[in-house]
Tab-separated table of C-alpha atoms and ligand atoms in Angstrom:
chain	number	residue	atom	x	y	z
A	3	UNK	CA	19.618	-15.536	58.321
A	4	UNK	CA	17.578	-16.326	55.094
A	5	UNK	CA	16.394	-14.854	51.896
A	6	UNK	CA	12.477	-15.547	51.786
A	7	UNK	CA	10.192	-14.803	49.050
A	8	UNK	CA	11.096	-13.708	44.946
A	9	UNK	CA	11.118	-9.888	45.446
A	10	UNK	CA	14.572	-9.724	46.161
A	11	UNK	CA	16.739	-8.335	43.117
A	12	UNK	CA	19.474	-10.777	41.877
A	13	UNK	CA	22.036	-8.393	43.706
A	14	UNK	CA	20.440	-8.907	47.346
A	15	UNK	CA	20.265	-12.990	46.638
A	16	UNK	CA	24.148	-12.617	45.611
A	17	UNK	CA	25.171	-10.539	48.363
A	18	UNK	CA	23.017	-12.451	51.046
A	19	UNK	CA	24.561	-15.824	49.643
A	20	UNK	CA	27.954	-14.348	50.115
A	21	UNK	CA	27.030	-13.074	53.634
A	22	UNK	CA	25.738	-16.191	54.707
A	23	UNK	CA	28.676	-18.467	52.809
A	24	UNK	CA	31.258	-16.247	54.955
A	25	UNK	CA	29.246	-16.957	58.167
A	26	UNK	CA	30.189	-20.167	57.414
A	27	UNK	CA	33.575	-20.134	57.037
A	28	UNK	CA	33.957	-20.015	53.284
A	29	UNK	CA	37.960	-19.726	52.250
A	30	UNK	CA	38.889	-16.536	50.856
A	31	UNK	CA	38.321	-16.603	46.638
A	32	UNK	CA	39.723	-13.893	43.673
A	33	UNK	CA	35.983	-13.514	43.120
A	34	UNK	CA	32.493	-14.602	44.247
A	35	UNK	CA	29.504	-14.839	41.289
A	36	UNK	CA	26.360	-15.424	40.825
A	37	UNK	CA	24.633	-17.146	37.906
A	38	UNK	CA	20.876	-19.762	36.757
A	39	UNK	CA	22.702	-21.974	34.668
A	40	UNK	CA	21.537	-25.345	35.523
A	41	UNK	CA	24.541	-27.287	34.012
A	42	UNK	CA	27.094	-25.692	36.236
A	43	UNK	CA	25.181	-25.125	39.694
A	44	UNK	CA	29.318	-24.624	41.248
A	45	UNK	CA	32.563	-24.161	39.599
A	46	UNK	CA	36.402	-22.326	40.562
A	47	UNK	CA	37.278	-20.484	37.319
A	48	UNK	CA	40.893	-21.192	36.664
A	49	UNK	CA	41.398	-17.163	37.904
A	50	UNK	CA	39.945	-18.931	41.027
A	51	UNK	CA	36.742	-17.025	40.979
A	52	UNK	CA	34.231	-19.004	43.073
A	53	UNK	CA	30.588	-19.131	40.690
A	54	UNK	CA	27.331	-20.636	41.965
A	55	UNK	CA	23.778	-21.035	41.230
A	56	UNK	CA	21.547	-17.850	42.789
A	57	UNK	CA	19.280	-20.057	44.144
A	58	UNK	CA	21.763	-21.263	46.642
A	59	UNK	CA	20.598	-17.413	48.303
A	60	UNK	CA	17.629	-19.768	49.271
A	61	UNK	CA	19.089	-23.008	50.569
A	62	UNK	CA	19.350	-24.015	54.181
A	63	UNK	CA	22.791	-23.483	56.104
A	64	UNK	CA	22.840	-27.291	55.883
A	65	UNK	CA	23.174	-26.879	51.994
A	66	UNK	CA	25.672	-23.807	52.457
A	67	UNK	CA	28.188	-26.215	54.812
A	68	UNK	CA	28.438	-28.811	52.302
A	69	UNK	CA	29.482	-25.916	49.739
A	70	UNK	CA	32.346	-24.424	52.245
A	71	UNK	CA	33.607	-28.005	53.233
A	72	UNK	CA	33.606	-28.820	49.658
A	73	UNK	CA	35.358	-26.004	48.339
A	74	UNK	CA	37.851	-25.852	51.408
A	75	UNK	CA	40.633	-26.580	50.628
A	76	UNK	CA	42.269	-30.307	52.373
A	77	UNK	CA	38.728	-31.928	52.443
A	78	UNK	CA	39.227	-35.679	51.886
A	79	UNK	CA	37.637	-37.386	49.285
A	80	UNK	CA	34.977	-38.892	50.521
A	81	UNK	CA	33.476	-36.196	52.536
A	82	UNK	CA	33.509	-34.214	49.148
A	83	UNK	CA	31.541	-36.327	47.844
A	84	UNK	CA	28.674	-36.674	49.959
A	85	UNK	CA	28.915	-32.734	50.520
A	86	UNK	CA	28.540	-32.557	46.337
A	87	UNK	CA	25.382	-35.236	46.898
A	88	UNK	CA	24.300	-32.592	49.709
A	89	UNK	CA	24.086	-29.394	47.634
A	90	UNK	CA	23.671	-31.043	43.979
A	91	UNK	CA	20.501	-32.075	45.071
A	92	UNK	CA	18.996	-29.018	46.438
A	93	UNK	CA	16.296	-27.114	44.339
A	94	UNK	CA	18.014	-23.885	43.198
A	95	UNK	CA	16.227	-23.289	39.624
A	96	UNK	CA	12.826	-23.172	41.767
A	97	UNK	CA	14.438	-20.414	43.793
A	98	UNK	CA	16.125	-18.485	40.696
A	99	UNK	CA	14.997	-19.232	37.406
A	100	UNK	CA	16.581	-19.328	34.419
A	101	UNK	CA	16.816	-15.666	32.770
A	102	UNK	CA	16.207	-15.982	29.151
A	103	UNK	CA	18.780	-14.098	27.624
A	104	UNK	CA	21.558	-15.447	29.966
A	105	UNK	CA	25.324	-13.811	28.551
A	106	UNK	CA	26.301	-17.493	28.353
A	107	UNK	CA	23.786	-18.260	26.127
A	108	UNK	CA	21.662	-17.626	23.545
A	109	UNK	CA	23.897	-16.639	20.393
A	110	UNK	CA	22.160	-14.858	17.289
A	111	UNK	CA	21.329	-17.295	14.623
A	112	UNK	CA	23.628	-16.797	11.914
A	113	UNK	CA	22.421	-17.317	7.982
A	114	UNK	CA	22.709	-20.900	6.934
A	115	UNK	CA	22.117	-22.118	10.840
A	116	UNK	CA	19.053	-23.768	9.892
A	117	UNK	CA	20.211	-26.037	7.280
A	118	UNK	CA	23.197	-27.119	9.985
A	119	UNK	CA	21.188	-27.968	12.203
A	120	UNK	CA	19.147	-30.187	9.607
A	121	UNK	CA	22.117	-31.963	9.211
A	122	UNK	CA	23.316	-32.375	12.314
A	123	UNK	CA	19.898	-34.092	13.364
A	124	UNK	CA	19.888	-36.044	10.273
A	125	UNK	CA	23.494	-37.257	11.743
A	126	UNK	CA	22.421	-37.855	15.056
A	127	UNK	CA	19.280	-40.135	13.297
A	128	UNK	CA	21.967	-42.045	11.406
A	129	UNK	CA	24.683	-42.796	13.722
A	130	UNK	CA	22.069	-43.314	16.617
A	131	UNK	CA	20.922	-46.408	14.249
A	132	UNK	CA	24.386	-47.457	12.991
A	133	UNK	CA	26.045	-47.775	16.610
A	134	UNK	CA	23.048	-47.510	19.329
A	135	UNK	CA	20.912	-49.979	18.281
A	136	UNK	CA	18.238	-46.247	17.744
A	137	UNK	CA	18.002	-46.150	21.261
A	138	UNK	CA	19.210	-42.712	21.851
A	139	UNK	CA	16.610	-39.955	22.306
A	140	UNK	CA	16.875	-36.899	20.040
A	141	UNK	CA	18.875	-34.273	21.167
A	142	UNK	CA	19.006	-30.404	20.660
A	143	UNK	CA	22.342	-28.936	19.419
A	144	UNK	CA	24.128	-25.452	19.615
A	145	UNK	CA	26.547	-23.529	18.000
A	146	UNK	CA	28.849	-21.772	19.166
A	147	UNK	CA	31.009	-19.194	18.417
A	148	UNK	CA	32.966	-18.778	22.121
A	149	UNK	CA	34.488	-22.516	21.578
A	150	UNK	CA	37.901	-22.183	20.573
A	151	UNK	CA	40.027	-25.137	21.957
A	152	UNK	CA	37.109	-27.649	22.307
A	153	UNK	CA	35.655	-28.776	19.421
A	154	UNK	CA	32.317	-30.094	21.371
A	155	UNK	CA	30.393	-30.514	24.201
A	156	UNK	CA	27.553	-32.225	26.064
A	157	UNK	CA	25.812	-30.350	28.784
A	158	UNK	CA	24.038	-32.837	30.874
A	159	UNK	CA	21.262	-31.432	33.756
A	160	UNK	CA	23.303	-31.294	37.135
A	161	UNK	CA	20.692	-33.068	38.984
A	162	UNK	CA	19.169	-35.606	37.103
A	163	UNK	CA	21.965	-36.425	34.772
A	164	UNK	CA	19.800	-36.363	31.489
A	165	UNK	CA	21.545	-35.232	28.243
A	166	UNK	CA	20.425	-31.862	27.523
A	167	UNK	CA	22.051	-30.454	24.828
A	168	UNK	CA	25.115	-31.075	22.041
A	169	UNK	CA	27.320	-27.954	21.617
A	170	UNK	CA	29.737	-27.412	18.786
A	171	UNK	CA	32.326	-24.477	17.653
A	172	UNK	CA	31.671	-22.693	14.698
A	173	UNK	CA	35.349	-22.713	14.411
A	174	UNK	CA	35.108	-26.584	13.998
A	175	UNK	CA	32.264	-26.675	11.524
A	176	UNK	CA	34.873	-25.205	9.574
A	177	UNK	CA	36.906	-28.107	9.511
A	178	UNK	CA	34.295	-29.915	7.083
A	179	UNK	CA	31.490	-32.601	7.798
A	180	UNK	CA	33.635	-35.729	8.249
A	181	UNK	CA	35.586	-34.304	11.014
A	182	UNK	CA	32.195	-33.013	12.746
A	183	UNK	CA	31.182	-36.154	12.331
A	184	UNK	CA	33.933	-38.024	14.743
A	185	UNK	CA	33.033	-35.305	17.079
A	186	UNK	CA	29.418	-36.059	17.378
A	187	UNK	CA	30.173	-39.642	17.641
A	188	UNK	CA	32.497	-38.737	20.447
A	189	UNK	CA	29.406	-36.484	22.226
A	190	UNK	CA	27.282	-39.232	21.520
A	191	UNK	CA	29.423	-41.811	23.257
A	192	UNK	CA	28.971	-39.342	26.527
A	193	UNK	CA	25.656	-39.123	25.567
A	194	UNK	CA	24.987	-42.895	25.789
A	195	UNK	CA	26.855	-42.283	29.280
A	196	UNK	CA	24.558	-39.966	30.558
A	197	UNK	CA	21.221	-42.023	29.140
A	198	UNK	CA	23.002	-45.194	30.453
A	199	UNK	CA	23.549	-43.648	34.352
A	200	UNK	CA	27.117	-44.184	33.778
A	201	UNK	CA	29.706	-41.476	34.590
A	202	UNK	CA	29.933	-39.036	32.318
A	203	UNK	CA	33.814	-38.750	31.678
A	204	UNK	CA	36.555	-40.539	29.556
A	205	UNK	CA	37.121	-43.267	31.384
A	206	UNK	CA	37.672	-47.509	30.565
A	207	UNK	CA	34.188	-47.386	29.484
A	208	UNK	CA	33.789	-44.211	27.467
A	209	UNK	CA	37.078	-45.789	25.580
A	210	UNK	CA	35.845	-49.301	24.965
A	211	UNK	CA	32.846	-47.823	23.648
A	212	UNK	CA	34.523	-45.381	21.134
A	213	UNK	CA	36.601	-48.101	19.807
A	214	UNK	CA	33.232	-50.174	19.605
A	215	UNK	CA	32.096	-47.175	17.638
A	216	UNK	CA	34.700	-46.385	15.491
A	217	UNK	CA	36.629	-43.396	17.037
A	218	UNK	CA	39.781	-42.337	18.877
A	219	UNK	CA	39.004	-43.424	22.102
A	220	UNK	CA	41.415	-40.716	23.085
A	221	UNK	CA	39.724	-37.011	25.566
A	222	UNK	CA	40.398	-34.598	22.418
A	223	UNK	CA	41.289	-31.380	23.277
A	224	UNK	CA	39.848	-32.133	26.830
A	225	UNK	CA	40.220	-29.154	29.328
A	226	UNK	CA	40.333	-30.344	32.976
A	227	UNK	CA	38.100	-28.435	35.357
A	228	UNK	CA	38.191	-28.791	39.421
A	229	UNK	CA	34.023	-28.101	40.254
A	230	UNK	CA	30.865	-30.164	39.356
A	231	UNK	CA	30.783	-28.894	36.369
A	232	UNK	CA	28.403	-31.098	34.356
A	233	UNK	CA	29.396	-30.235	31.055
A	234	UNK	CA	32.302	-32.702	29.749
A	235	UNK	CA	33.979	-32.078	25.877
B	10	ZN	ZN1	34.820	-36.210	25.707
């Protein structure tokens, strides 16, 4: 059974995908959805609702196995692993695009956006020469409003690993510049991470590199999260 061609509505690809998932043996889930973000291409909400990349309607049952075994419950380590490697590395955005105006994203710029964001690349210039030597690539930041509990964010491409953007919540903006500050120090440590093919996480190295830096080495406000989700606070 496949999906072949890009006249199929977003509805058939999610309702194939499920079809085809099930065929496989997929475990039972609260919920099954459909998305084109490219920084989470699988995740289990914590309501255990099961959310993939569309473009997974196209992949080959090979791909599909390696999502059932990894989600399945009991699946040791090391086959999870290489069934991650298996399905992170197939093609979905060529298969399901982006859509512009995904509800995730794009957030109406507020007034006084523009002159935060000034700032916030003037940061990035000056702590990218004070700690990393200038060797970190300029990098696009958001703001947003649906961050509560996490103060920041760094979405890094699934695939390829490569930094894409810096998030941070209005609500912490609030909390004035020098507080921002430690927090885009702290994305910029994961930054170096990602740039630096290292894991992306809050490891031994992510801490001796915030102390080397000047921060808490501490995960602040880190919320734990059981898929590939390549996004990390
Ligand atoms: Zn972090």
């Amino acid at each position: 059974m496949g999906l072949w061609g890009q006249a199929a509505t977003p509805e058939t690809a999610e309702a194939v995908l499920r079809r085809r998932l099930d065929a496989l043996g997929m475990p039972p889930f609260r919920g099954f959805a459909t998305h084109t973000n490219r920084t989470v291409l699988l995740s289990i909400t914590a309501r255990g609702v099961l959310r993939m990349h569309r473009g997974y309607a196209w992949a080959p049952d090979r791909v599909l196995s390696a999502i059932v075994k990894y989600v399945r419950p009991g699946t040791r380590r090391a086959t999870r692993r290489s069934a991650e490697r298996e399905f992170l590395t197939f093609p979905v955005e060529v298969h399901a695009p982006p859509v512009r105006q995904s509800r995730r994203g794009v957030e109406r710029p507020r007034a006084g956006d523009e002159a935060i964001h000034v700032r916030l690349a003037e940061m990035h210039r000056r702590l990218n020469m004070q700690h990393f030597g200038g060797a970190m690539p300029a990098i696009r930041f958001r703001l947003s409003s649906r961050m509560r509990t996490r103060l920041g964010e760094l979405a890094v491409d699934a695939r390829s690993g490569k930094p894409l953007e810096i998030a941070l919540g209005r609500t912490h903006l609030k909390h004035g510049w020098a507080e921002v500050e430690q927090t885009v120090l702290h994305e910029m440590v994961h930054q170096w991470q990602a740039e630096s093919a290292l894991p992306v996480d809050h490891g031994a190295v992510f801490r001796r590199k915030a102390r080397a830096v000047g921060i808490e080495p501490s995960a602040r406000r880190h919320l734990g999260h059981g898929g590939p989700r390549r996004t990390v606070d």
